[in-house]
PDB file of C-alpha atoms in Angstrom:
ATOM      1  CA  MET A   1      84.607 178.318  65.916  1.00  0.00           C
ATOM      2  CA  ASP A   2      85.045 178.381  69.792  1.00  0.00           C
ATOM      3  CA  VAL A   3      82.025 179.181  72.194  1.00  0.00           C
ATOM      4  CA  ASP A   4      82.311 179.864  75.858  1.00  0.00           C
ATOM      5  CA  LEU A   5      79.361 180.216  78.005  1.00  0.00           C
ATOM      6  CA  HIS A   6      79.670 181.549  81.664  1.00  0.00           C
ATOM      7  CA  THR A   7      76.854 181.617  84.002  1.00  0.00           C
ATOM      8  CA  LEU A   8      75.845 182.944  87.339  1.00  0.00           C
ATOM      9  CA  ALA A   9      72.627 182.417  89.172  1.00  0.00           C
ATOM     10  CA  GLY A  10      70.838 182.397  92.473  1.00  0.00           C
ATOM     11  CA  TYR A  11      68.059 180.202  93.102  1.00  0.00           C
ATOM     12  CA  GLY A  12      65.117 179.549  95.486  1.00  0.00           C
ATOM     13  CA  THR A  13      64.300 175.859  96.060  1.00  0.00           C
ATOM     14  CA  TYR A  14      61.440 173.743  97.311  1.00  0.00           C
ATOM     15  CA  ARG A  15      61.790 169.996  98.285  1.00  0.00           C
ATOM     16  CA  SER A  16      58.537 167.885  98.816  1.00  0.00           C
ATOM     17  CA  GLN A  17      58.531 165.695 102.049  1.00  0.00           C
ATOM     18  CA  GLY A  18      59.403 162.038 102.400  1.00  0.00           C
ATOM     19  CA  TYR A  19      62.079 159.602 101.444  1.00  0.00           C
ATOM     20  CA  PHE A  20      61.476 159.927  97.906  1.00  0.00           C
ATOM     21  CA  TYR A  21      60.848 163.489  96.813  1.00  0.00           C
ATOM     22  CA  PHE A  22      60.590 166.175  94.282  1.00  0.00           C
ATOM     23  CA  LYS A  23      62.470 169.384  93.727  1.00  0.00           C
ATOM     24  CA  GLY A  24      61.757 172.325  92.017  1.00  0.00           C
ATOM     25  CA  ARG A  25      63.771 175.637  91.606  1.00  0.00           C
ATOM     26  CA  LEU A  26      63.447 178.809  90.084  1.00  0.00           C
ATOM     27  CA  GLY A  27      66.164 181.543  89.868  1.00  0.00           C
ATOM     28  CA  LEU A  28      67.853 184.679  88.228  1.00  0.00           C
ATOM     29  CA  LEU A  29      70.604 184.051  85.878  1.00  0.00           C
ATOM     30  CA  TYR A  30      73.422 186.308  84.561  1.00  0.00           C
ATOM     31  CA  GLU A  31      75.223 184.958  81.713  1.00  0.00           C
ATOM     32  CA  HIS A  32      78.370 185.950  79.365  1.00  0.00           C
ATOM     33  CA  VAL A  33      78.573 184.372  76.045  1.00  0.00           C
ATOM     34  CA  THR A  34      81.563 184.555  73.688  1.00  0.00           C
ATOM     35  CA  VAL A  35      81.293 183.133  69.992  1.00  0.00           C
ATOM     36  CA  GLY A  36      84.592 183.753  68.095  1.00  0.00           C
ATOM     37  CA  SER A  37      85.548 187.264  68.861  1.00  0.00           C
ATOM     38  CA  ASN A  38      81.927 188.406  69.873  1.00  0.00           C
ATOM     39  CA  SER A  39      80.660 188.470  73.184  1.00  0.00           C
ATOM     40  CA  SER A  40      77.253 189.618  75.017  1.00  0.00           C
ATOM     41  CA  ASP A  41      75.885 189.493  78.550  1.00  0.00           C
ATOM     42  CA  ASP A  42      72.218 188.798  79.473  1.00  0.00           C
ATOM     43  CA  PHE A  43      70.157 188.372  82.513  1.00  0.00           C
ATOM     44  CA  GLY A  44      67.049 186.022  82.550  1.00  0.00           C
ATOM     45  CA  VAL A  45      65.211 183.385  84.441  1.00  0.00           C
ATOM     46  CA  ALA A  46      66.202 179.689  85.011  1.00  0.00           C
ATOM     47  CA  ILE A  47      63.962 176.850  85.996  1.00  0.00           C
ATOM     48  CA  GLY A  48      64.653 173.419  87.219  1.00  0.00           C
ATOM     49  CA  ALA A  49      63.259 170.071  88.702  1.00  0.00           C
ATOM     50  CA  GLY A  50      64.480 167.234  90.187  1.00  0.00           C
ATOM     51  CA  ILE A  51      64.017 163.957  92.369  1.00  0.00           C
ATOM     52  CA  GLY A  52      65.838 163.015  95.326  1.00  0.00           C
ATOM     53  CA  LEU A  53      66.118 160.117  97.804  1.00  0.00           C
ATOM     54  CA  ALA A  54      66.483 160.494 101.468  1.00  0.00           C
ATOM     55  CA  LEU A  55      69.080 157.875 102.572  1.00  0.00           C
ATOM     56  CA  THR A  56      69.383 158.915 106.151  1.00  0.00           C
ATOM     57  CA  ALA A  57      68.192 161.868 108.394  1.00  0.00           C
ATOM     58  CA  ASN A  58      71.379 163.727 107.214  1.00  0.00           C
ATOM     59  CA  SER A  59      72.200 162.461 103.697  1.00  0.00           C
ATOM     60  CA  ARG A  60      70.558 162.783 100.304  1.00  0.00           C
ATOM     61  CA  MET A  61      71.134 161.863  96.792  1.00  0.00           C
ATOM     62  CA  GLU A  62      69.561 163.969  93.994  1.00  0.00           C
ATOM     63  CA  LEU A  63      69.181 164.155  90.249  1.00  0.00           C
ATOM     64  CA  GLU A  64      67.834 167.379  88.542  1.00  0.00           C
ATOM     65  CA  TYR A  65      67.584 169.319  85.306  1.00  0.00           C
ATOM     66  CA  THR A  66      67.929 172.975  84.796  1.00  0.00           C
ATOM     67  CA  GLN A  67      67.034 174.905  81.931  1.00  0.00           C
ATOM     68  CA  LEU A  68      69.452 177.925  81.145  1.00  0.00           C
ATOM     69  CA  GLU A  69      68.109 179.026  77.783  1.00  0.00           C
ATOM     70  CA  LYS A  70      65.846 177.565  75.367  1.00  0.00           C
ATOM     71  CA  ASP A  71      68.521 175.562  73.894  1.00  0.00           C
ATOM     72  CA  VAL A  72      70.937 175.235  76.789  1.00  0.00           C
ATOM     73  CA  GLY A  73      70.096 173.016  79.787  1.00  0.00           C
ATOM     74  CA  LEU A  74      72.009 171.314  82.494  1.00  0.00           C
ATOM     75  CA  TRP A  75      71.742 167.966  83.813  1.00  0.00           C
ATOM     76  CA  SER A  76      73.318 167.397  87.505  1.00  0.00           C
ATOM     77  CA  GLY A  77      73.670 164.922  90.332  1.00  0.00           C
ATOM     78  CA  SER A  78      74.547 165.349  94.042  1.00  0.00           C
ATOM     79  CA  PHE A  79      75.190 163.904  97.161  1.00  0.00           C
ATOM     80  CA  ASN A  80      74.193 166.138 100.225  1.00  0.00           C
ATOM     81  CA  TYR A  81      75.197 165.637 103.892  1.00  0.00           C
ATOM     82  CA  ARG A  82      74.160 167.832 106.531  1.00  0.00           C
ATOM     83  CA  PHE A  83      76.324 167.916 109.944  1.00  0.00           C
TER      84      PHE A  83
END
């Protein structure tokens, strides 16, 4: 049986100060789920937390976890550069 999950979310994010920092996020989530021939749409709240390391004044590395549903979560890693 095929399961498809498509999500779209907007987040507000907080980062603490320092070279090593903590990150929190809270957002509104829209999801479209298809299981076999059945599908449904839902709106909800997503939360996440992570850690980061400021490498230079313009670059950061981050690792975070976001909970989309009670049984669906997402791990992500990123490299951010500001110019």
